[in-house]
Tab-separated table of C-alpha atoms and ligand atoms in Angstrom:
chain	number	residue	atom	x	y	z
A	1	MET	CA	0.000	0.000	0.000
A	2	ARG	CA	2.891	2.327	0.783
A	3	LYS	CA	4.119	1.872	-2.732
A	4	THR	CA	0.702	2.651	-4.119
A	5	LEU	CA	0.503	5.888	-2.216
A	6	LEU	CA	3.975	6.748	-3.361
A	7	ALA	CA	2.903	6.076	-6.895
A	8	LEU	CA	-0.111	8.269	-6.603
A	9	CYS	CA	1.887	11.115	-5.078
A	10	PHE	CA	4.297	10.832	-7.933
A	11	VAL	CA	2.022	10.375	-10.880
A	12	LEU	CA	-1.079	12.382	-10.097
A	13	PRO	CA	0.488	15.822	-9.686
A	14	ALA	CA	2.580	15.231	-12.778
A	15	GLY	CA	-0.555	14.395	-14.682
A	16	MET	CA	-2.476	17.352	-13.445
A	17	VAL	CA	0.098	19.959	-14.288
A	18	ALA	CA	-0.830	20.434	-17.913
A	19	ALA	CA	1.849	22.920	-18.833
A	20	GLN	CA	4.833	20.791	-17.933
A	21	SER	CA	7.878	20.375	-20.109
A	22	PRO	CA	7.944	17.419	-22.524
A	23	GLU	CA	10.948	16.015	-20.653
A	24	ASP	CA	9.009	16.029	-17.383
A	25	ALA	CA	6.072	14.237	-18.968
A	26	VAL	CA	8.432	11.559	-20.287
A	27	LYS	CA	10.098	11.134	-16.900
A	28	ALA	CA	6.756	10.869	-15.139
A	29	ARG	CA	5.344	8.222	-17.443
A	30	GLN	CA	8.584	6.243	-17.347
A	31	GLY	CA	8.299	6.382	-13.572
A	32	TYR	CA	4.794	4.977	-13.871
A	33	PHE	CA	5.981	2.018	-15.939
A	34	ASP	CA	8.874	1.470	-13.525
A	35	LEU	CA	6.365	1.201	-10.702
A	36	LEU	CA	4.359	-1.371	-12.649
A	37	GLY	CA	7.610	-3.222	-13.263
A	38	ALA	CA	8.555	-3.145	-9.592
A	39	GLN	CA	5.332	-4.980	-8.721
A	40	MET	CA	5.836	-7.498	-11.528
A	41	ALA	CA	9.358	-8.069	-10.246
A	42	VAL	CA	7.754	-9.452	-7.070
A	43	LEU	CA	5.028	-11.521	-8.720
A	44	ALA	CA	6.721	-12.939	-11.824
A	45	PRO	CA	9.501	-14.820	-9.979
A	46	MET	CA	6.863	-16.365	-7.701
A	47	ALA	CA	4.709	-17.364	-10.656
A	48	GLN	CA	7.749	-18.871	-12.389
A	49	GLY	CA	8.871	-20.776	-9.310
A	50	LYS	CA	12.093	-18.802	-8.953
A	51	MET	CA	10.903	-17.556	-5.581
A	52	ASP	CA	8.701	-19.199	-2.951
A	53	PHE	CA	5.073	-18.167	-3.088
A	54	ASP	CA	4.383	-15.681	-0.305
A	55	ALA	CA	0.687	-14.840	-0.090
A	56	ALA	CA	1.195	-11.655	1.907
A	57	LYS	CA	3.824	-10.216	-0.426
A	58	ALA	CA	1.814	-11.267	-3.448
A	59	LYS	CA	-1.251	-9.509	-2.102
A	60	VAL	CA	0.601	-6.218	-1.622
A	61	ALA	CA	2.045	-6.245	-5.119
A	62	ALA	CA	-1.278	-7.302	-6.645
A	63	ASP	CA	-3.139	-4.510	-4.842
A	64	ASN	CA	-0.526	-2.017	-5.996
A	65	LEU	CA	-0.958	-3.139	-9.596
A	66	ALA	CA	-4.724	-2.800	-9.394
A	67	ALA	CA	-4.349	0.685	-7.926
A	68	LEU	CA	-1.766	1.763	-10.506
A	69	ALA	CA	-4.036	0.582	-13.295
A	70	LYS	CA	-6.691	3.009	-12.091
A	71	VAL	CA	-4.381	5.986	-12.500
A	72	ASP	CA	-5.132	7.897	-15.677
A	73	VAL	CA	-1.744	8.593	-17.216
A	74	SER	CA	-3.102	9.795	-20.550
A	75	PRO	CA	-2.243	13.441	-19.703
A	76	LEU	CA	1.411	12.366	-19.633
A	77	PHE	CA	1.240	11.329	-23.271
A	78	VAL	CA	1.494	14.934	-24.380
A	79	PRO	CA	1.662	15.478	-28.138
A	80	GLY	CA	5.232	16.212	-29.183
A	81	THR	CA	6.815	13.645	-26.850
A	82	SER	CA	7.379	10.710	-29.212
A	83	THR	CA	10.682	9.239	-30.380
A	84	ASP	CA	10.330	11.503	-33.431
A	85	ASP	CA	10.430	14.566	-31.197
A	86	LEU	CA	12.737	13.556	-28.383
A	87	GLY	CA	14.962	10.858	-29.859
A	88	ASP	CA	16.568	8.528	-27.335
A	89	ALA	CA	14.956	10.218	-24.345
A	90	THR	CA	11.815	8.172	-24.905
A	91	ARG	CA	10.737	4.895	-26.485
A	92	ALA	CA	7.160	6.057	-27.049
A	93	LEU	CA	6.534	5.641	-30.770
A	94	PRO	CA	4.539	8.187	-32.840
A	95	ALA	CA	1.990	5.387	-33.402
A	96	ILE	CA	0.636	6.147	-29.909
A	97	TRP	CA	-0.747	9.424	-31.226
A	98	GLU	CA	-1.449	8.206	-34.751
A	99	LYS	CA	-3.422	5.145	-33.633
A	100	GLY	CA	-4.883	6.450	-30.414
A	101	ASP	CA	-7.804	4.001	-30.385
A	102	ASP	CA	-5.608	0.962	-30.728
A	103	PHE	CA	-3.269	2.302	-28.052
A	104	MET	CA	-6.215	2.817	-25.687
A	105	ALA	CA	-7.449	-0.705	-26.381
A	106	LYS	CA	-4.022	-2.089	-25.404
A	107	ALA	CA	-4.021	0.058	-22.275
A	108	THR	CA	-7.490	-1.178	-21.396
A	109	ALA	CA	-6.322	-4.773	-21.748
A	110	MET	CA	-3.616	-3.996	-19.197
A	111	HIS	CA	-6.075	-2.279	-16.861
A	112	GLU	CA	-8.385	-5.278	-16.934
A	113	ALA	CA	-5.599	-7.777	-16.348
A	114	ALA	CA	-4.284	-5.668	-13.462
A	115	ALA	CA	-7.739	-5.311	-11.915
A	116	ALA	CA	-7.931	-9.112	-11.739
A	117	MET	CA	-4.662	-9.383	-9.791
A	118	PRO	CA	-5.828	-8.951	-6.182
A	119	GLU	CA	-8.288	-11.810	-6.491
A	120	ALA	CA	-5.783	-14.018	-8.288
A	121	ALA	CA	-2.976	-13.443	-5.803
A	122	GLY	CA	-4.566	-15.774	-3.241
A	123	SER	CA	-3.065	-18.968	-4.626
A	124	LEU	CA	-0.066	-19.821	-6.751
A	125	GLU	CA	-2.186	-21.494	-9.442
A	126	THR	CA	-4.398	-18.487	-10.026
A	127	LEU	CA	-1.431	-16.123	-9.717
A	128	GLN	CA	0.423	-17.925	-12.503
A	129	VAL	CA	-2.452	-17.511	-14.932
A	130	ALA	CA	-2.983	-13.868	-13.989
A	131	VAL	CA	0.714	-12.941	-14.267
A	132	GLY	CA	0.781	-14.534	-17.710
A	133	GLN	CA	-2.177	-12.441	-18.820
A	134	LEU	CA	-0.851	-9.236	-17.344
A	135	GLY	CA	2.658	-9.753	-18.749
A	136	GLY	CA	1.064	-10.585	-22.084
A	137	SER	CA	-0.738	-7.254	-22.028
A	138	CYS	CA	2.644	-5.511	-21.558
A	139	LYS	CA	3.946	-7.216	-24.674
A	140	GLY	CA	0.710	-6.543	-26.542
A	141	CYS	CA	1.359	-2.823	-26.280
A	142	HIS	CA	5.173	-2.901	-26.584
A	143	ASP	CA	4.937	-4.655	-29.947
A	144	ASN	CA	3.534	-1.660	-31.774
A	145	PHE	CA	3.947	1.301	-29.482
A	146	ARG	CA	7.359	0.975	-27.822
A	147	ALA	CA	10.570	1.410	-29.794
A	148	LYS	CA	12.768	-1.699	-29.923
B	1	MET	CA	20.169	-28.111	-74.058
B	2	ARG	CA	21.864	-31.475	-74.484
B	3	ASP	CA	20.101	-33.132	-77.424
B	4	THR	CA	22.317	-35.360	-79.594
B	5	THR	CA	24.063	-37.865	-77.361
B	6	SER	CA	22.291	-38.815	-74.202
B	7	PRO	CA	25.122	-38.991	-71.685
B	8	LYS	CA	25.607	-41.828	-69.275
B	9	THR	CA	24.206	-41.048	-65.872
B	10	ARG	CA	24.973	-42.351	-62.432
B	11	VAL	CA	23.094	-42.216	-59.173
B	12	ILE	CA	25.124	-41.024	-56.210
B	13	LYS	CA	24.267	-40.734	-52.529
B	14	VAL	CA	24.863	-37.103	-51.632
B	15	TRP	CA	23.008	-36.367	-48.412
B	16	ASP	CA	22.909	-38.742	-45.461
B	17	PRO	CA	19.788	-39.146	-43.306
B	18	VAL	CA	21.119	-36.802	-40.610
B	19	VAL	CA	21.538	-33.915	-43.058
B	20	ARG	CA	18.124	-34.558	-44.624
B	21	SER	CA	16.266	-34.846	-41.327
B	22	PHE	CA	18.101	-31.798	-40.045
B	23	HIS	CA	17.082	-29.794	-43.068
B	24	TRP	CA	13.384	-30.518	-43.175
B	25	LEU	CA	12.933	-30.358	-39.408
B	26	LEU	CA	14.734	-27.015	-39.539
B	27	VAL	CA	12.330	-25.772	-42.209
B	28	LEU	CA	9.358	-26.670	-39.992
B	29	ALA	CA	10.900	-25.312	-36.798
B	30	PHE	CA	12.034	-22.115	-38.496
B	31	ALA	CA	8.573	-21.455	-39.879
B	32	GLY	CA	7.125	-22.141	-36.428
B	33	ALA	CA	9.598	-19.974	-34.511
B	34	TRP	CA	9.332	-17.120	-36.968
B	35	GLY	CA	5.565	-17.154	-37.244
B	36	LEU	CA	5.073	-17.435	-33.487
B	37	GLY	CA	7.628	-14.685	-32.861
B	38	GLU	CA	5.883	-12.281	-35.189
B	39	TRP	CA	2.214	-13.241	-34.888
B	40	GLY	CA	2.001	-15.690	-31.998
B	41	PRO	CA	0.253	-15.210	-28.654
B	42	ASN	CA	1.614	-12.617	-26.244
B	43	GLN	CA	2.686	-15.412	-23.924
B	44	MET	CA	5.564	-16.721	-26.048
B	45	THR	CA	6.083	-20.147	-24.478
B	46	TRP	CA	5.720	-21.971	-27.790
B	47	HIS	CA	8.049	-19.552	-29.526
B	48	PHE	CA	10.675	-20.443	-26.941
B	49	TYR	CA	10.106	-24.173	-27.484
B	50	PHE	CA	10.513	-23.836	-31.236
B	51	GLY	CA	13.667	-21.785	-30.629
B	52	TYR	CA	15.083	-24.559	-28.451
B	53	VAL	CA	14.285	-27.129	-31.138
B	54	ILE	CA	16.296	-25.038	-33.601
B	55	ALA	CA	19.132	-24.773	-31.071
B	56	GLY	CA	19.141	-28.557	-30.759
B	57	LEU	CA	19.032	-29.120	-34.523
B	58	VAL	CA	21.862	-26.687	-35.171
B	59	GLY	CA	23.845	-28.238	-32.303
B	60	VAL	CA	23.542	-31.700	-33.866
B	61	ARG	CA	24.450	-30.278	-37.283
B	62	LEU	CA	27.579	-28.619	-35.882
B	63	ILE	CA	28.798	-31.929	-34.455
B	64	TRP	CA	27.861	-33.711	-37.680
B	65	GLY	CA	29.905	-31.100	-39.550
B	66	PHE	CA	32.995	-32.596	-37.954
B	67	VAL	CA	32.192	-36.298	-37.644
B	68	GLY	CA	29.513	-36.864	-40.311
B	69	THR	CA	29.648	-38.336	-43.805
B	70	ARG	CA	31.860	-36.691	-46.403
B	71	ASN	CA	29.425	-34.166	-47.905
B	72	ALA	CA	28.138	-33.228	-44.476
B	73	ARG	CA	31.561	-32.197	-43.218
B	74	PHE	CA	32.416	-28.524	-43.067
B	75	THR	CA	35.842	-29.170	-44.588
B	76	SER	CA	34.149	-30.566	-47.706
B	77	PHE	CA	32.401	-27.273	-48.448
B	78	LEU	CA	34.832	-24.715	-47.093
B	79	PHE	CA	36.243	-23.103	-50.236
B	80	GLY	CA	38.689	-20.196	-50.611
B	81	PRO	CA	37.962	-17.054	-52.661
B	82	GLY	CA	39.658	-18.484	-55.782
B	83	LYS	CA	37.343	-21.487	-55.922
B	84	VAL	CA	34.319	-19.322	-55.250
B	85	VAL	CA	35.154	-16.900	-58.060
B	86	ALA	CA	35.854	-19.771	-60.447
B	87	TYR	CA	32.507	-21.318	-59.585
B	88	LEU	CA	30.641	-18.026	-59.939
B	89	ARG	CA	32.050	-17.616	-63.470
B	90	HIS	CA	30.203	-20.749	-64.499
B	91	LEU	CA	27.042	-19.892	-62.648
B	92	PRO	CA	25.253	-18.043	-65.499
B	93	SER	CA	25.658	-20.963	-67.932
B	94	ARG	CA	22.456	-22.865	-68.559
B	95	ASP	CA	23.859	-26.274	-67.599
B	96	PRO	CA	23.495	-28.260	-64.417
B	97	SER	CA	26.555	-27.969	-62.192
B	98	HIS	CA	26.533	-31.707	-61.343
B	99	TRP	CA	28.260	-30.736	-58.158
B	100	ILE	CA	28.363	-33.381	-55.448
B	101	GLY	CA	27.764	-31.845	-52.036
B	102	HIS	CA	27.606	-28.111	-51.400
B	103	ASN	CA	29.210	-26.055	-54.156
B	104	PRO	CA	31.600	-23.194	-53.237
B	105	MET	CA	28.813	-20.602	-53.238
B	106	GLY	CA	26.257	-22.815	-51.528
B	107	GLY	CA	28.832	-23.780	-48.904
B	108	TRP	CA	29.195	-20.191	-47.805
B	109	SER	CA	25.459	-19.738	-47.688
B	110	VAL	CA	25.267	-22.743	-45.350
B	111	PHE	CA	27.879	-21.208	-43.025
B	112	LEU	CA	26.021	-17.900	-43.158
B	113	MET	CA	22.651	-19.475	-42.337
B	114	LEU	CA	24.073	-21.539	-39.479
B	115	ALA	CA	25.854	-18.483	-38.041
B	116	LEU	CA	22.697	-16.380	-38.236
B	117	LEU	CA	20.640	-19.122	-36.614
B	118	ILE	CA	23.135	-19.389	-33.739
B	119	ALA	CA	23.048	-15.605	-33.277
B	120	GLN	CA	19.243	-15.637	-33.403
B	121	VAL	CA	19.010	-18.294	-30.713
B	122	ALA	CA	21.692	-16.655	-28.560
B	123	THR	CA	20.078	-13.197	-28.640
B	124	GLY	CA	16.667	-14.759	-27.955
B	125	MET	CA	18.005	-16.530	-24.879
B	126	MET	CA	19.545	-13.293	-23.583
B	127	SER	CA	16.515	-11.088	-24.365
B	128	ASP	CA	14.683	-9.265	-21.622
B	129	PRO	CA	11.763	-7.459	-23.282
B	130	LYS	CA	10.636	-6.121	-19.854
B	131	ASP	CA	7.264	-7.797	-19.873
B	132	TYR	CA	8.302	-10.130	-17.036
B	133	ILE	CA	6.987	-13.228	-18.763
B	134	ASN	CA	8.887	-13.610	-22.060
B	135	VAL	CA	12.336	-13.357	-20.590
B	136	GLY	CA	15.082	-15.454	-22.149
B	137	PRO	CA	16.614	-17.973	-19.721
B	138	LEU	CA	20.065	-16.377	-19.939
B	139	ALA	CA	18.935	-12.754	-19.541
B	140	GLN	CA	19.454	-12.850	-15.781
B	141	TYR	CA	23.112	-13.763	-16.184
B	142	VAL	CA	24.103	-10.882	-18.481
B	143	PRO	CA	24.228	-7.125	-17.766
B	144	SER	CA	20.979	-5.329	-18.491
B	145	ASP	CA	22.382	-3.326	-21.400
B	146	ILE	CA	23.224	-6.645	-23.069
B	147	SER	CA	19.736	-8.046	-22.494
B	148	ASP	CA	18.255	-4.820	-23.929
B	149	LEU	CA	20.574	-4.959	-26.916
B	150	SER	CA	19.664	-8.620	-27.426
B	151	VAL	CA	16.012	-7.689	-27.940
B	152	LYS	CA	17.013	-5.233	-30.680
B	153	LEU	CA	19.435	-7.636	-32.323
B	154	HIS	CA	16.929	-10.494	-32.148
B	155	HIS	CA	14.489	-8.312	-34.067
B	156	ILE	CA	17.041	-7.207	-36.685
B	157	LEU	CA	18.414	-10.728	-37.107
B	158	SER	CA	14.935	-12.157	-37.605
B	159	THR	CA	14.467	-9.907	-40.640
B	160	LEU	CA	17.959	-10.664	-41.896
B	161	LEU	CA	17.331	-14.403	-41.597
B	162	LEU	CA	14.111	-14.087	-43.538
B	163	ILE	CA	15.985	-12.326	-46.351
B	164	VAL	CA	18.819	-14.850	-46.392
B	165	VAL	CA	16.407	-17.807	-46.355
B	166	GLY	CA	14.501	-16.106	-49.176
B	167	MET	CA	17.723	-15.898	-51.172
B	168	HIS	CA	18.444	-19.541	-50.328
B	169	ILE	CA	15.084	-20.588	-51.775
B	170	ALA	CA	15.553	-18.248	-54.748
B	171	ALA	CA	18.919	-19.884	-55.459
B	172	ILE	CA	17.342	-23.358	-55.385
B	173	LEU	CA	14.666	-22.124	-57.811
B	174	PHE	CA	17.347	-20.593	-60.034
B	175	TYR	CA	19.098	-23.955	-60.337
B	176	ARG	CA	15.797	-25.580	-61.184
B	177	ARG	CA	14.542	-23.058	-63.728
B	178	TRP	CA	17.716	-21.638	-65.228
B	179	LYS	CA	20.193	-24.464	-64.932
B	180	GLY	CA	17.758	-27.368	-65.158
B	181	GLU	CA	19.170	-28.910	-61.999
B	182	ASN	CA	16.953	-30.345	-59.300
B	183	LEU	CA	18.563	-29.877	-55.895
B	184	VAL	CA	15.450	-30.505	-53.835
B	185	THR	CA	14.925	-34.181	-54.624
B	186	PRO	CA	18.415	-35.108	-53.403
B	187	MET	CA	17.691	-33.269	-50.151
B	188	ILE	CA	14.605	-35.509	-49.796
B	189	THR	CA	15.808	-38.889	-51.050
B	190	GLY	CA	19.537	-38.429	-50.503
B	191	LYS	CA	20.244	-39.460	-54.107
B	192	LYS	CA	21.399	-37.308	-56.992
B	193	VAL	CA	21.619	-38.212	-60.669
B	194	ILE	CA	24.794	-36.907	-62.246
B	195	GLU	CA	26.485	-37.229	-65.632
B	196	GLU	CA	29.390	-39.556	-66.116
B	197	ASP	CA	32.320	-37.851	-67.800
C	201	HEM	C1	10.938	-24.946	-48.578
C	201	HEM	C2	11.997	-24.226	-48.598
C	201	HEM	C3	13.404	-24.782	-48.768
C	201	HEM	C4	13.916	-25.527	-49.792
C	201	HEM	C5	13.195	-26.008	-51.048
C	201	HEM	C6	15.290	-25.795	-49.465
C	201	HEM	C7	16.154	-26.548	-50.224
C	201	HEM	C8	17.459	-26.851	-49.918
C	201	HEM	C9	18.346	-27.635	-50.705
C	201	HEM	C10	17.990	-28.264	-52.046
C	201	HEM	C11	19.541	-27.701	-50.072
C	201	HEM	C12	20.809	-28.388	-50.588
C	201	HEM	C13	21.578	-27.355	-51.363
C	201	HEM	C14	22.769	-27.972	-52.083
C	201	HEM	O1	22.550	-28.851	-52.917
C	201	HEM	O2	23.900	-27.515	-51.804
C	201	HEM	C15	19.408	-26.967	-48.846
C	201	HEM	C16	20.398	-26.847	-47.868
C	201	HEM	C17	20.251	-26.118	-46.700
C	201	HEM	N1	19.166	-25.355	-46.344
C	201	HEM	FE1	17.392	-25.255	-47.294
C	201	HEM	N2	15.587	-25.192	-48.272
C	201	HEM	C18	14.454	-24.572	-47.812
C	201	HEM	C19	14.314	-23.858	-46.630
C	201	HEM	C20	15.323	-23.648	-45.712
C	201	HEM	C21	15.156	-22.909	-44.489
C	201	HEM	C22	13.850	-22.254	-44.029
C	201	HEM	C23	16.375	-22.932	-43.868
C	201	HEM	C24	16.821	-22.303	-42.590
C	201	HEM	C25	16.122	-21.740	-41.705
C	201	HEM	C26	17.271	-23.696	-44.697
C	201	HEM	C27	18.585	-23.958	-44.394
C	201	HEM	C28	19.414	-24.788	-45.101
C	201	HEM	C29	20.704	-25.230	-44.639
C	201	HEM	C30	21.366	-24.851	-43.307
C	201	HEM	C31	21.214	-26.078	-45.632
C	201	HEM	C32	22.518	-26.882	-45.569
C	201	HEM	C33	22.120	-28.252	-45.125
C	201	HEM	C34	23.272	-29.047	-44.580
C	201	HEM	O3	24.341	-29.086	-45.172
C	201	HEM	O4	23.091	-29.609	-43.488
C	201	HEM	N3	16.604	-24.126	-45.805
C	201	HEM	N4	18.143	-26.436	-48.784
C	202	HEM	C1	16.121	-19.390	-34.784
C	202	HEM	C2	15.241	-19.316	-33.821
C	202	HEM	C3	14.362	-18.116	-33.616
C	202	HEM	C4	13.692	-17.343	-34.550
C	202	HEM	C5	13.650	-17.539	-36.051
C	202	HEM	C6	13.031	-16.298	-33.815
C	202	HEM	C7	12.243	-15.301	-34.397
C	202	HEM	C8	11.624	-14.283	-33.715
C	202	HEM	C9	10.817	-13.251	-34.303
C	202	HEM	C10	10.488	-13.119	-35.793
C	202	HEM	C11	10.403	-12.422	-33.303
C	202	HEM	C12	9.580	-11.154	-33.444
C	202	HEM	C13	10.593	-10.051	-33.524
C	202	HEM	C14	10.029	-8.692	-33.463
C	202	HEM	O1	9.118	-8.385	-34.233
C	202	HEM	O2	10.540	-7.922	-32.644
C	202	HEM	C15	10.930	-12.937	-32.063
C	202	HEM	C16	10.714	-12.361	-30.818
C	202	HEM	C17	11.202	-12.882	-29.637
C	202	HEM	N1	11.954	-14.043	-29.482
C	202	HEM	FE1	12.614	-15.227	-30.954
C	202	HEM	N2	13.290	-16.442	-32.470
C	202	HEM	C18	14.099	-17.557	-32.311
C	202	HEM	C19	14.571	-18.077	-31.123
C	202	HEM	C20	14.299	-17.574	-29.861
C	202	HEM	C21	14.739	-18.160	-28.613
C	202	HEM	C22	15.572	-19.416	-28.488
C	202	HEM	C23	14.267	-17.339	-27.611
C	202	HEM	C24	14.416	-17.472	-26.133
C	202	HEM	C25	14.623	-18.568	-25.490
C	202	HEM	C26	13.540	-16.245	-28.226
C	202	HEM	C27	12.939	-15.202	-27.547
C	202	HEM	C28	12.224	-14.179	-28.125
C	202	HEM	C29	11.621	-13.097	-27.385
C	202	HEM	C30	11.682	-12.865	-25.882
C	202	HEM	C31	10.982	-12.279	-28.335
C	202	HEM	C32	10.163	-11.007	-28.046
C	202	HEM	C33	10.988	-9.788	-28.210
C	202	HEM	C34	10.124	-8.541	-27.973
C	202	HEM	O3	9.104	-8.629	-27.269
C	202	HEM	O4	10.482	-7.511	-28.513
C	202	HEM	N3	13.571	-16.427	-29.610
C	202	HEM	N4	11.672	-14.073	-32.340
């Protein structure tokens, strides 16, 4: 929960300040994805048997993911902050803005998979399936919207 | 082409069963790995399995390249630049080459394809695409800039391999259509009909 609050403190103000610099928007959204990754870094090794299943730890990370998925980060995807504009500073491809509907669909897939995490975190079997789906939703978006 | 005297022909065993099985299993596994990599499900378990099959096939072929039958051995199709140039001079002529084993040009294409396949498997195993589920088994043992680079290289190499395999198939077609030489049947049956001189 602490991590969730931290995430909210970090992401929400950044999202609300509309007139921020492009560099700040990039940093804020990268921070958001890092936070998602930090939760996955707890759950994936458990799901893959590289770490013992710990229901309490799993629950915290799963709750954090569900909370993060509720955060609307679309204000951070400011026009003019793609790889075309900022080069190596970002991996967000112009396709995000060109194919906004498809991008939103991929984001929604992630939100739904993340929302299912808290319930799935109760047992290893359900966690494995849910981590697979959530990780798959990461790839689903990376394929077309994140630079290689 | 040849019309007056019908020359004496002879049937020769060119490709042993290991080479033939290797080849056609590789064709299947390559199609599977490539298709699953590009269009497969987001959970890439089957892509990984196909990749491991290719690793195994190439591993067997590498050993066979040293201990196998004559035409399977690397030394039998490792030709210097002189031989390659001499062979290429004859390439445009509309006659079968009647070569036994890999010719000097084909030999290099085999080395190239094997090298690319090894690089493809190696970069796949070291890839960390940061989705926490499709992480290559070796990614955790290499620095993170290497596992990032591996993802990029794996992508570039996959395109390169497709081009090289396309050229490989185009070359086989060229022998068939232009030179009137069937290379595919020997790769299936192991036997090649050549002219006695
Ligand atoms: C259906 C498509 C294909 C056909 C018709 C075909 C045909 C052939 C033929 C006829 C040869 C023998 C060439 C010679 O006489 O020197 C050969 C060798 C070879 N081909 Fe293919 N090929 C195909 C697809 C592929 C693919 C997809 C790969 C790799 C991913 C591949 C890799 C190789 C390799 C490595 C050899 C050397 C075999 C050895 O010495 O062990 N081929 N191919
Ligand atoms: C010769 C064998 C292989 C072939 C032909 C192959 C081909 C491909 C192709 C075409 C892609 C899609 C590339 C893209 O659009 O970015 C891909 C992605 C991938 N492959 Fe392979 N692959 C092979 C072996 C492996 C192995 C052995 C592994 C790991 C054990 C692996 C792991 C991956 C991963 C993790 C991705 C996803 C990369 C991303 O999300 O950007 N591959 N592969």
